Each structure stands twice: as C-alpha cells, then as structure tokens.
mmCIF file of C-alpha atoms and ligand atoms in Angstrom:
data_model
loop_
_atom_site.group_PDB
_atom_site.id
_atom_site.type_symbol
_atom_site.label_atom_id
_atom_site.label_comp_id
_atom_site.label_asym_id
_atom_site.label_seq_id
_atom_site.Cartn_x
_atom_site.Cartn_y
_atom_site.Cartn_z
ATOM 1 C CA MET A 1 -232.506 -23.005 77.694
ATOM 2 C CA LYS A 2 -234.308 -19.711 77.285
ATOM 3 C CA VAL A 3 -233.376 -16.392 78.879
ATOM 4 C CA ASN A 4 -235.733 -13.484 78.127
ATOM 5 C CA GLY A 5 -237.232 -15.522 75.306
ATOM 6 C CA HIS A 6 -233.894 -16.294 73.598
ATOM 7 C CA ASP A 7 -232.124 -19.652 73.462
ATOM 8 C CA TYR A 8 -228.716 -19.668 75.114
ATOM 9 C CA LEU A 9 -225.973 -22.170 75.779
ATOM 10 C CA THR A 10 -223.731 -21.658 78.802
ATOM 11 C CA VAL A 11 -220.550 -21.662 76.732
ATOM 12 C CA TRP A 12 -219.772 -21.651 73.005
ATOM 13 C CA MET A 13 -217.097 -20.727 70.471
ATOM 14 C CA GLU A 14 -217.211 -17.831 67.990
ATOM 15 C CA GLY A 15 -214.238 -17.830 65.632
ATOM 16 C CA SER A 16 -211.256 -18.183 67.928
ATOM 17 C CA SER A 17 -213.052 -16.596 70.900
ATOM 18 C CA LEU A 18 -214.591 -18.505 73.763
ATOM 19 C CA MET A 19 -217.974 -17.030 74.729
ATOM 20 C CA MET A 20 -219.807 -17.688 77.974
ATOM 21 C CA ILE A 21 -222.602 -16.483 80.195
ATOM 22 C CA ASP A 22 -220.911 -14.532 82.993
ATOM 23 C CA GLN A 23 -222.026 -16.523 86.043
ATOM 24 C CA ASN A 24 -220.318 -14.147 88.453
ATOM 25 C CA LYS A 25 -222.849 -11.481 87.415
ATOM 26 C CA LEU A 26 -225.923 -13.702 87.882
ATOM 27 C CA PRO A 27 -228.607 -13.349 89.061
ATOM 28 C CA TRP A 28 -228.306 -9.575 89.101
ATOM 29 C CA SER A 29 -227.379 -9.060 85.481
ATOM 30 C CA PHE A 30 -227.187 -11.245 82.399
ATOM 31 C CA GLU A 31 -223.960 -10.605 80.487
ATOM 32 C CA ILE A 32 -221.880 -12.451 77.924
ATOM 33 C CA HIS A 33 -218.148 -12.662 78.542
ATOM 34 C CA GLN A 34 -215.688 -13.054 75.663
ATOM 35 C CA CYS A 35 -212.266 -14.703 76.017
ATOM 36 C CA HIS A 36 -210.070 -13.736 73.088
ATOM 37 C CA ASP A 37 -207.251 -16.131 73.905
ATOM 38 C CA VAL A 38 -206.407 -19.214 75.921
ATOM 39 C CA ARG A 39 -204.964 -17.149 78.773
ATOM 40 C CA ALA A 40 -208.272 -15.275 79.190
ATOM 41 C CA SER A 41 -210.168 -18.569 79.030
ATOM 42 C CA CYS A 42 -208.005 -20.012 81.833
ATOM 43 C CA GLU A 43 -208.712 -16.964 83.966
ATOM 44 C CA ALA A 44 -212.467 -17.271 83.322
ATOM 45 C CA ILE A 45 -212.435 -20.895 84.479
ATOM 46 C CA ARG A 46 -210.289 -20.071 87.532
ATOM 47 C CA ASN A 47 -212.399 -17.123 88.693
ATOM 48 C CA MET A 48 -215.636 -19.027 87.982
ATOM 49 C CA THR A 49 -217.034 -16.762 85.270
ATOM 50 C CA VAL A 50 -217.862 -20.216 83.923
ATOM 51 C CA ARG A 51 -218.365 -22.968 86.501
ATOM 52 C CA GLY A 52 -219.982 -26.355 87.014
ATOM 53 C CA ALA A 53 -218.380 -29.618 85.927
ATOM 54 C CA GLY A 54 -219.782 -29.916 82.400
ATOM 55 C CA ALA A 55 -219.497 -26.224 81.575
ATOM 56 C CA ILE A 56 -215.873 -26.011 82.660
ATOM 57 C CA GLY A 57 -215.250 -29.238 80.751
ATOM 58 C CA ALA A 58 -216.629 -27.700 77.557
ATOM 59 C CA ALA A 59 -214.821 -24.411 78.239
ATOM 60 C CA ALA A 60 -211.553 -26.266 78.826
ATOM 61 C CA GLY A 61 -211.998 -28.202 75.577
ATOM 62 C CA TYR A 62 -212.609 -24.975 73.670
ATOM 63 C CA ALA A 63 -209.624 -23.355 75.420
ATOM 64 C CA MET A 64 -207.440 -26.256 74.284
ATOM 65 C CA ALA A 65 -208.718 -25.708 70.717
ATOM 66 C CA GLN A 66 -207.922 -21.993 71.079
ATOM 67 C CA ALA A 67 -204.334 -22.944 71.923
ATOM 68 C CA PHE A 68 -204.021 -24.870 68.642
ATOM 69 C CA LEU A 69 -205.549 -21.939 66.752
ATOM 70 C CA GLN A 70 -203.225 -19.414 68.396
ATOM 71 C CA ALA A 71 -199.992 -21.390 68.460
ATOM 72 C CA PRO A 72 -197.117 -19.469 66.833
ATOM 73 C CA ASP A 73 -195.419 -20.848 63.713
ATOM 74 C CA SER A 74 -192.173 -21.263 65.597
ATOM 75 C CA ASN A 75 -192.404 -24.108 68.108
ATOM 76 C CA PRO A 76 -196.216 -24.545 68.176
ATOM 77 C CA GLU A 77 -195.853 -27.810 70.083
ATOM 78 C CA SER A 78 -194.374 -26.238 73.200
ATOM 79 C CA PHE A 79 -197.072 -23.502 73.139
ATOM 80 C CA VAL A 80 -199.825 -26.093 73.020
ATOM 81 C CA LYS A 81 -198.253 -28.267 75.734
ATOM 82 C CA GLN A 82 -197.850 -25.269 78.036
ATOM 83 C CA ALA A 83 -201.455 -24.243 77.345
ATOM 84 C CA ARG A 84 -202.600 -27.719 78.351
ATOM 85 C CA LEU A 85 -200.744 -27.405 81.670
ATOM 86 C CA ASP A 86 -202.224 -23.948 82.204
ATOM 87 C CA ILE A 87 -205.776 -25.125 81.551
ATOM 88 C CA GLU A 88 -205.332 -28.173 83.785
ATOM 89 C CA SER A 89 -204.068 -26.010 86.627
ATOM 90 C CA THR A 90 -207.200 -23.817 86.744
ATOM 91 C CA ARG A 91 -209.437 -26.065 88.850
ATOM 92 C CA PRO A 92 -208.473 -29.516 90.127
ATOM 93 C CA THR A 93 -211.641 -31.357 91.125
ATOM 94 C CA ALA A 94 -214.037 -31.628 88.153
ATOM 95 C CA ARG A 95 -213.095 -34.653 86.058
ATOM 96 C CA ASN A 96 -214.771 -33.181 82.943
ATOM 97 C CA LEU A 97 -212.066 -30.537 82.588
ATOM 98 C CA PHE A 98 -209.286 -33.120 82.279
ATOM 99 C CA TYR A 99 -211.443 -35.389 80.122
ATOM 100 C CA ALA A 100 -212.098 -32.579 77.613
ATOM 101 C CA VAL A 101 -208.515 -31.322 77.506
ATOM 102 C CA GLU A 102 -207.217 -34.840 76.874
ATOM 103 C CA ARG A 103 -209.684 -35.421 74.025
ATOM 104 C CA VAL A 104 -208.952 -32.105 72.273
ATOM 105 C CA PHE A 105 -205.168 -32.356 72.805
ATOM 106 C CA GLU A 106 -205.107 -35.817 71.208
ATOM 107 C CA ALA A 107 -207.349 -34.669 68.334
ATOM 108 C CA GLY A 108 -205.009 -31.754 67.697
ATOM 109 C CA ARG A 109 -202.145 -34.145 66.947
ATOM 110 C CA ILE A 110 -203.870 -34.666 63.578
ATOM 111 C CA SER A 111 -204.695 -31.030 62.775
ATOM 112 C CA THR A 112 -205.924 -27.784 64.292
ATOM 113 C CA ALA A 113 -209.253 -28.207 62.488
ATOM 114 C CA ASN A 114 -209.560 -31.602 64.114
ATOM 115 C CA ALA A 115 -208.969 -30.071 67.577
ATOM 116 C CA VAL A 116 -211.675 -27.470 66.973
ATOM 117 C CA ALA A 117 -214.110 -30.149 65.778
ATOM 118 C CA GLU A 118 -213.354 -32.304 68.812
ATOM 119 C CA ALA A 119 -213.970 -29.401 71.209
ATOM 120 C CA GLN A 120 -217.336 -28.888 69.559
ATOM 121 C CA LEU A 121 -218.071 -32.597 69.882
ATOM 122 C CA VAL A 122 -217.256 -32.515 73.619
ATOM 123 C CA ALA A 123 -219.787 -29.694 74.037
ATOM 124 C CA ASP A 124 -222.387 -31.406 71.846
ATOM 125 C CA ASN A 125 -221.977 -34.668 73.774
ATOM 126 C CA ASP A 126 -222.455 -32.767 77.019
ATOM 127 C CA ILE A 127 -225.806 -31.468 75.764
ATOM 128 C CA ALA A 128 -226.943 -34.908 74.590
ATOM 129 C CA ASP A 129 -225.847 -36.544 77.866
ATOM 130 C CA SER A 130 -227.684 -33.967 79.964
ATOM 131 C CA ARG A 131 -230.854 -34.527 77.941
ATOM 132 C CA ALA A 132 -230.643 -38.287 78.376
ATOM 133 C CA ILE A 133 -230.063 -37.873 82.123
ATOM 134 C CA GLY A 134 -233.270 -35.839 82.207
ATOM 135 C CA THR A 135 -235.195 -38.644 80.566
ATOM 136 C CA PHE A 136 -233.859 -41.389 82.860
ATOM 137 C CA GLY A 137 -234.043 -39.265 85.992
ATOM 138 C CA SER A 138 -237.610 -38.135 85.382
ATOM 139 C CA GLU A 139 -238.746 -41.733 85.945
ATOM 140 C CA LEU A 140 -238.000 -41.157 89.644
ATOM 141 C CA PHE A 141 -240.585 -38.385 89.869
ATOM 142 C CA GLY A 142 -244.224 -38.966 90.651
ATOM 143 C CA ASN A 143 -246.776 -36.179 90.600
ATOM 144 C CA GLN A 144 -246.038 -33.553 93.283
ATOM 145 C CA THR A 145 -242.607 -34.915 94.191
ATOM 146 C CA ARG A 146 -240.709 -32.570 96.492
ATOM 147 C CA VAL A 147 -237.031 -32.707 95.648
ATOM 148 C CA LEU A 148 -234.026 -31.160 97.393
ATOM 149 C CA THR A 149 -231.025 -30.127 95.318
ATOM 150 C CA HIS A 150 -227.725 -28.591 96.398
ATOM 151 C CA CYS A 151 -225.420 -26.167 94.574
ATOM 152 C CA ASN A 152 -226.145 -25.744 90.860
ATOM 153 C CA ALA A 153 -226.238 -28.747 88.587
ATOM 154 C CA GLY A 154 -228.645 -27.074 86.202
ATOM 155 C CA TRP A 155 -227.993 -25.941 82.648
ATOM 156 C CA LEU A 156 -225.550 -23.257 83.787
ATOM 157 C CA ALA A 157 -223.291 -26.001 85.150
ATOM 158 C CA PHE A 158 -223.302 -27.768 81.765
ATOM 159 C CA VAL A 159 -223.688 -26.593 78.185
ATOM 160 C CA ASP A 160 -227.471 -27.026 78.337
ATOM 161 C CA TYR A 161 -230.195 -28.805 80.417
ATOM 162 C CA GLY A 162 -227.904 -29.780 83.326
ATOM 163 C CA THR A 163 -227.829 -32.985 85.336
ATOM 164 C CA ALA A 164 -229.630 -32.787 88.701
ATOM 165 C CA LEU A 165 -232.088 -30.226 87.289
ATOM 166 C CA SER A 166 -232.567 -31.912 83.917
ATOM 167 C CA PRO A 167 -234.998 -34.552 85.315
ATOM 168 C CA ILE A 168 -236.897 -31.721 87.001
ATOM 169 C CA PHE A 169 -237.247 -29.794 83.723
ATOM 170 C CA LYS A 170 -238.221 -32.996 81.933
ATOM 171 C CA SER A 171 -240.808 -34.008 84.565
ATOM 172 C CA ARG A 172 -242.392 -30.580 84.422
ATOM 173 C CA ASN A 173 -242.468 -30.727 80.607
ATOM 174 C CA ASN A 174 -244.190 -34.098 80.913
ATOM 175 C CA GLY A 175 -246.945 -32.449 82.925
ATOM 176 C CA LYS A 176 -245.873 -33.480 86.434
ATOM 177 C CA GLU A 177 -245.972 -31.012 89.289
ATOM 178 C CA VAL A 178 -242.588 -30.759 90.974
ATOM 179 C CA PHE A 179 -241.562 -28.686 93.971
ATOM 180 C CA VAL A 180 -237.878 -27.933 94.510
ATOM 181 C CA TYR A 181 -236.076 -27.054 97.728
ATOM 182 C CA VAL A 182 -232.791 -25.340 96.890
ATOM 183 C CA SER A 183 -230.118 -25.248 99.563
ATOM 184 C CA GLU A 184 -228.350 -21.913 99.327
ATOM 185 C CA THR A 185 -224.815 -23.429 99.103
ATOM 186 C CA ARG A 186 -222.585 -21.054 101.002
ATOM 187 C CA PRO A 187 -220.068 -19.629 100.558
ATOM 188 C CA ARG A 188 -220.584 -18.821 96.861
ATOM 189 C CA SER A 189 -224.332 -19.438 97.024
ATOM 190 C CA GLN A 190 -224.687 -21.288 93.718
ATOM 191 C CA GLY A 191 -228.045 -22.628 94.947
ATOM 192 C CA ALA A 192 -229.450 -19.257 95.994
ATOM 193 C CA ARG A 193 -228.016 -17.372 93.033
ATOM 194 C CA LEU A 194 -227.999 -19.786 90.101
ATOM 195 C CA THR A 195 -230.366 -22.699 90.735
ATOM 196 C CA ALA A 196 -233.060 -20.358 92.029
ATOM 197 C CA TRP A 197 -232.583 -18.148 88.942
ATOM 198 C CA GLU A 198 -232.903 -21.129 86.603
ATOM 199 C CA LEU A 199 -236.032 -22.430 88.325
ATOM 200 C CA HIS A 200 -237.613 -18.979 88.383
ATOM 201 C CA ASN A 201 -236.936 -18.587 84.622
ATOM 202 C CA GLU A 202 -238.661 -21.921 84.032
ATOM 203 C CA ASN A 203 -241.584 -21.114 86.351
ATOM 204 C CA ILE A 204 -240.892 -24.121 88.532
ATOM 205 C CA PRO A 205 -242.167 -23.704 92.126
ATOM 206 C CA HIS A 206 -239.267 -23.644 94.570
ATOM 207 C CA LEU A 207 -237.975 -22.257 97.845
ATOM 208 C CA VAL A 208 -234.411 -21.437 98.825
ATOM 209 C CA VAL A 209 -233.561 -22.898 102.231
ATOM 210 C CA PRO A 210 -230.651 -22.095 104.540
ATOM 211 C CA ASP A 211 -227.971 -24.780 104.268
ATOM 212 C CA ASN A 212 -228.454 -25.664 107.923
ATOM 213 C CA ALA A 213 -232.254 -26.063 107.662
ATOM 214 C CA VAL A 214 -232.158 -29.263 105.618
ATOM 215 C CA ALA A 215 -232.240 -31.639 108.611
ATOM 216 C CA SER A 216 -235.294 -29.921 109.982
ATOM 217 C CA LEU A 217 -237.071 -30.027 106.594
ATOM 218 C CA MET A 218 -236.387 -33.737 106.347
ATOM 219 C CA ALA A 219 -237.525 -34.343 109.924
ATOM 220 C CA HIS A 220 -240.816 -32.633 109.041
ATOM 221 C CA LYS A 221 -241.227 -34.941 106.001
ATOM 222 C CA LYS A 222 -241.018 -32.104 103.469
ATOM 223 C CA ILE A 223 -238.544 -33.847 101.152
ATOM 224 C CA ASP A 224 -239.269 -36.975 99.078
ATOM 225 C CA LEU A 225 -236.056 -37.163 97.092
ATOM 226 C CA VAL A 226 -232.557 -35.656 97.006
ATOM 227 C CA MET A 227 -230.901 -35.080 93.639
ATOM 228 C CA VAL A 228 -227.443 -33.569 93.231
ATOM 229 C CA GLY A 229 -224.711 -33.381 90.595
ATOM 230 C CA ALA A 230 -221.108 -34.540 90.736
ATOM 231 C CA ASP A 231 -217.685 -33.169 89.921
ATOM 232 C CA ARG A 232 -215.813 -36.473 89.936
ATOM 233 C CA ILE A 233 -216.941 -40.042 90.559
ATOM 234 C CA ALA A 234 -214.383 -42.638 91.609
ATOM 235 C CA LEU A 235 -214.427 -46.203 90.314
ATOM 236 C CA ASN A 236 -215.947 -47.514 93.562
ATOM 237 C CA GLY A 237 -218.842 -45.015 93.356
ATOM 238 C CA ASP A 238 -217.587 -42.385 95.820
ATOM 239 C CA VAL A 239 -218.734 -38.947 94.642
ATOM 240 C CA ALA A 240 -217.002 -35.573 94.945
ATOM 241 C CA ASN A 241 -219.493 -32.734 94.778
ATOM 242 C CA LYS A 242 -219.988 -29.262 96.215
ATOM 243 C CA THR A 243 -219.222 -29.076 99.915
ATOM 244 C CA GLY A 244 -222.351 -29.841 101.913
ATOM 245 C CA THR A 245 -223.356 -32.760 99.698
ATOM 246 C CA LEU A 246 -222.004 -35.228 102.268
ATOM 247 C CA ASP A 247 -224.160 -33.665 105.003
ATOM 248 C CA ARG A 248 -227.244 -34.128 102.850
ATOM 249 C CA ALA A 249 -226.381 -37.733 102.046
ATOM 250 C CA ILE A 250 -225.934 -38.592 105.727
ATOM 251 C CA LEU A 251 -229.216 -36.880 106.581
ATOM 252 C CA ALA A 252 -231.038 -38.609 103.724
ATOM 253 C CA ARG A 253 -229.865 -41.994 104.990
ATOM 254 C CA TYR A 254 -230.960 -41.145 108.553
ATOM 255 C CA PHE A 255 -234.410 -40.055 107.366
ATOM 256 C CA ASN A 256 -234.711 -42.841 104.801
ATOM 257 C CA ILE A 257 -234.953 -40.535 101.776
ATOM 258 C CA PRO A 258 -233.580 -41.666 98.370
ATOM 259 C CA PHE A 259 -230.341 -39.859 97.479
ATOM 260 C CA TYR A 260 -229.470 -39.749 93.755
ATOM 261 C CA VAL A 261 -226.429 -38.344 91.976
ATOM 262 C CA ALA A 262 -226.859 -37.277 88.339
ATOM 263 C CA ALA A 263 -223.739 -37.151 86.163
ATOM 264 C CA PRO A 264 -222.586 -38.044 82.655
ATOM 265 C CA THR A 265 -219.940 -40.762 82.250
ATOM 266 C CA SER A 266 -217.453 -37.976 81.395
ATOM 267 C CA THR A 267 -217.491 -37.221 85.155
ATOM 268 C CA PHE A 268 -216.402 -40.772 86.054
ATOM 269 C CA ASP A 269 -212.704 -41.288 86.673
ATOM 270 C CA ALA A 270 -211.675 -44.845 85.865
ATOM 271 C CA GLN A 271 -208.144 -44.140 87.143
ATOM 272 C CA CYS A 272 -209.387 -43.100 90.588
ATOM 273 C CA PRO A 273 -210.029 -46.157 92.791
ATOM 274 C CA ASP A 274 -211.929 -44.329 95.551
ATOM 275 C CA GLY A 275 -212.786 -40.898 96.902
ATOM 276 C CA SER A 276 -209.657 -40.576 99.030
ATOM 277 C CA HIS A 277 -207.689 -40.019 95.786
ATOM 278 C CA ILE A 278 -209.805 -37.073 94.631
ATOM 279 C CA VAL A 279 -208.067 -33.701 94.850
ATOM 280 C CA ILE A 280 -210.328 -31.278 96.705
ATOM 281 C CA GLU A 281 -210.024 -27.660 95.625
ATOM 282 C CA HIS A 282 -209.494 -25.161 98.420
ATOM 283 C CA ARG A 283 -210.598 -21.690 97.382
ATOM 284 C CA HIS A 284 -209.726 -18.277 98.800
ATOM 285 C CA PRO A 285 -210.925 -17.665 102.391
ATOM 286 C CA ASP A 286 -212.425 -14.341 101.245
ATOM 287 C CA GLU A 287 -215.296 -16.322 99.717
ATOM 288 C CA VAL A 288 -216.269 -17.232 103.296
ATOM 289 C CA LEU A 289 -215.318 -13.953 104.947
ATOM 290 C CA MET A 290 -217.167 -11.741 102.459
ATOM 291 C CA GLN A 291 -220.599 -11.758 100.846
ATOM 292 C CA GLU A 292 -221.504 -10.061 97.598
ATOM 293 C CA GLY A 293 -224.596 -8.260 96.347
ATOM 294 C CA PRO A 294 -225.766 -5.220 94.379
ATOM 295 C CA ASP A 295 -226.558 -1.754 95.746
ATOM 296 C CA GLN A 296 -229.703 0.121 94.693
ATOM 297 C CA TRP A 297 -228.010 1.162 91.433
ATOM 298 C CA GLY A 298 -227.037 -2.400 90.569
ATOM 299 C CA ASN A 299 -223.326 -2.060 91.325
ATOM 300 C CA LEU A 300 -221.863 -5.168 92.951
ATOM 301 C CA HIS A 301 -220.193 -4.796 96.341
ATOM 302 C CA LYS A 302 -218.536 -7.169 98.764
ATOM 303 C CA ILE A 303 -219.055 -6.770 102.479
ATOM 304 C CA ARG A 304 -217.312 -8.610 105.280
ATOM 305 C CA VAL A 305 -219.671 -10.849 107.254
ATOM 306 C CA VAL A 306 -217.149 -12.456 109.618
ATOM 307 C CA SER A 307 -215.640 -10.935 112.750
ATOM 308 C CA LYS A 308 -212.537 -8.956 111.790
ATOM 309 C CA GLY A 309 -210.145 -10.951 113.955
ATOM 310 C CA SER A 310 -211.029 -14.339 112.419
ATOM 311 C CA GLN A 311 -209.816 -16.211 109.355
ATOM 312 C CA ALA A 312 -211.573 -19.007 107.431
ATOM 313 C CA ILE A 313 -210.926 -22.168 105.457
ATOM 314 C CA ASN A 314 -212.770 -22.896 102.247
ATOM 315 C CA PRO A 315 -212.780 -26.491 100.972
ATOM 316 C CA ALA A 316 -215.004 -26.300 97.886
ATOM 317 C CA PHE A 317 -215.982 -29.975 97.624
ATOM 318 C CA ASP A 318 -216.545 -33.036 99.790
ATOM 319 C CA VAL A 319 -216.702 -36.746 99.090
ATOM 320 C CA THR A 320 -219.853 -38.784 99.663
ATOM 321 C CA PRO A 321 -219.122 -42.502 100.128
ATOM 322 C CA PHE A 322 -220.878 -44.852 97.718
ATOM 323 C CA GLU A 323 -222.811 -46.555 100.558
ATOM 324 C CA LEU A 324 -224.935 -43.442 101.014
ATOM 325 C CA ILE A 325 -225.935 -43.166 97.353
ATOM 326 C CA THR A 326 -229.186 -44.757 96.158
ATOM 327 C CA GLY A 327 -228.229 -44.558 92.499
ATOM 328 C CA LEU A 328 -226.220 -42.768 89.815
ATOM 329 C CA ILE A 329 -228.245 -41.275 86.968
ATOM 330 C CA THR A 330 -226.129 -41.340 83.810
ATOM 331 C CA GLU A 331 -226.838 -40.795 80.121
ATOM 332 C CA LYS A 332 -226.874 -44.586 79.754
ATOM 333 C CA GLY A 333 -229.339 -45.278 82.546
ATOM 334 C CA ILE A 334 -229.570 -45.405 86.336
ATOM 335 C CA ILE A 335 -226.989 -47.651 87.967
ATOM 336 C CA PRO A 336 -226.038 -48.534 91.547
ATOM 337 C CA ALA A 337 -222.991 -46.735 92.963
ATOM 338 C CA GLU A 338 -220.899 -49.908 92.751
ATOM 339 C CA GLN A 339 -217.611 -50.664 91.052
ATOM 340 C CA GLN A 340 -218.940 -53.511 88.911
ATOM 341 C CA ALA A 341 -221.829 -51.456 87.551
ATOM 342 C CA ILE A 342 -219.556 -48.472 86.927
ATOM 343 C CA GLN A 343 -216.955 -50.561 85.106
ATOM 344 C CA LYS A 344 -219.676 -52.055 82.954
ATOM 345 C CA ILE A 345 -221.173 -48.707 81.979
ATOM 346 C CA LEU A 346 -217.773 -47.186 81.204
ATOM 347 C CA THR A 347 -216.998 -49.958 78.747
ATOM 348 C CA SER A 348 -220.472 -50.213 77.166
HETATM 349 O O1 MRU B 1 -217.493 -24.798 92.205
HETATM 350 P P1 MRU B 1 -218.488 -25.004 91.122
HETATM 351 O O2 MRU B 1 -219.652 -24.092 91.147
HETATM 352 O O3 MRU B 1 -217.860 -25.136 89.758
HETATM 353 O O4 MRU B 1 -219.015 -26.427 91.540
HETATM 354 C C1 MRU B 1 -219.401 -27.373 90.706
HETATM 355 C C2 MRU B 1 -220.806 -27.580 90.922
HETATM 356 O O5 MRU B 1 -221.588 -26.862 90.354
HETATM 357 C C3 MRU B 1 -221.313 -28.555 91.841
HETATM 358 O O6 MRU B 1 -220.480 -29.218 92.639
HETATM 359 C C4 MRU B 1 -222.406 -29.324 91.190
HETATM 360 O O7 MRU B 1 -223.231 -29.792 92.168
HETATM 361 C C5 MRU B 1 -221.923 -30.436 90.323
HETATM 362 S S1 MRU B 1 -221.231 -29.903 88.872
HETATM 363 C C6 MRU B 1 -222.535 -29.931 87.855
#
C-alpha cells in the first residue's frame, strides 16, 4: 500500500537484515526499523514493532532464515534450533508465526538458500492470500455498507492489503461507497492508531468509536456488517482474535448483524480441536495502566491513567465460539465456521 505516495510492505528482507515499518511509532511518525540479526528480530516481534498475525508470521519466517544465514561454522544446527525456540517464544497466539517458522526450518534442512527462498515465499503467499480475501469479501458489500472492524487487520497486520480491511479497500476500488466504524481497541489502541491511519491514508470515510459504544451503535442501526481478523482458528471454527472480538460477536448476534472473520488458511490450526486449546497471550499490565502519546514536539510519552493503588490484567486475545460466526473469508472462498468445511478447505 502507499504511504506518502510510495509503495511499502509491512516487512521485508534486505541482505541478512529484517526490515519493517515501526508500528510502535505510528501514527505519529513513519519510521523503518532494521533488525541486523535474529535476536533483534525476536525482540521486534515481542515488543510489537511488527504485529498482526500475518506480519509476525512473515517476520518470523524471515527471522528463521536469518538464523540459517548467521549460524556459525561450528555447530550450526544447535544455533538454528535455539533460534527456532527463541522465535517461537516471542508471541504465543498467532498461528501464522509457528506456521512460517516450521516451513522455513524444514526448507533450511536442504540449504540456507532454500530457507531464504521459503521465507520469501511465505511473505509472497501472505500478500496473494490477502488480495484474494479482498476479492471474496468484497462480495458482501453493497453500496453504502457501514462496517464495524476491531483492532487492526489491515495491511499493517499482514505483508500487504490485510484481511478484514482488504474487502473494504477492494470494494472502494470497485466504486462502492463504504463507511467504516473502527473500535479503538484498548489497551494498545490498534484500531485508533493503526486502522484509522490506514483508512485515512486511503481516503476511506470512517469514525473511531469507543470500545464500549458498539452496543449503542448497533442498537441505533448504524452497523450493517462486522468484519474482523483472526490470530488462530481452531478446527471446529472457534476464533482467537484481539480481546473485545467476543463482545462484538455476542452483540452482533443479539442485534442480528452478520459477523464475518477474514483470515488466510495459514491462520487455521488443524492440530487445535477447539478454542479452549488456544494459548492466550497475557501482556504486561502497564499497557492497561499507562497510555502513550506525543507532546507538542513529537516526543512520545507514557502517562498513567489508572488510580495509583490499582493493578491490572491484560489478556490480549479472546475466543469467539463458532456458533456466533456467520462465515470465514479465506483466500479460497467464504466458508461456514464448521469443522467439515474447514477440513475440506485445508486439504483442497
Ligand atoms: O496483538 P496484535 O496487534 O499483534 O494482534 C493481532 C491483531 O492485529 C488482531 O488480533 C487482528 O484482529 C487479527 S491479526 C490480523
């Protein structure tokens, strides 16, 4: 997608360095972050310089390739195995990370060049899948559809295009008018910071809404459709996504609004029978206790927004049961959130 007139991907490789848009600086400044080695790449995934299921999948694949490139002559195998463990311990919930690491690790058994090529293929597939999701998902949009999305499943969360936002971009490019409600997505505010930034860059009309205003918007018939991304989808169709997704799914069912989840098949976990087996990442309580923003000179500061005597918990994801999901938009088409349909698409 374009930023200031230039085409960018969210994450890419230059030589043995992993390059990425620094998402911790957005929307206040647009900076590129360089990871010279696998250790720096792990840190960038952990601290969410790069984030979003597809983008951390691609970054993890590149990081695995970096490990092959940087392995010492003496005992390269143990270096690469340890790197795999390190990458896999950065963030537990998004399936794409494990999917990418597995693919690149296996490819590297043949040669380092093969690992690098596989990492590139993972990223290229992510782009192609996101595009296809846009095409299938755009069929759900009429003219002047008002859609609610949560968190950021736009191009920043993938290598390009995104999942939940890809059908919105596609519909707009096809000449449809689309209006987007963006729930802010506390505590890290991916909706307010990232999705709003993406939509603004693309000139797509939108409003950011407080997380707790969604029920009222639905009650006032302001929302026609809900579209969100996913971090991991179990075999029975249960979906782990950014915390707050479950609330929206319950509300959508109550108000009879279609609730779609957009995700590539690399987010599906065939080994995970249902959502109760998905590991939910708990992040640092400071993300709840503090809020971040720039001063008048553009320097970022954190301020405490919670009473001093109180602590917080910070589960980063929740699980929406398959019964609440109208459909799953994949790169192979839109399917029901049902085991049989999922099994079929994973083997097709
Ligand atoms: O914690 P994050 O920002 O990496 O969360 C991932 C997400 O962006 C969301 O859960 C998103 O809705 C699905 S991933 C494209």
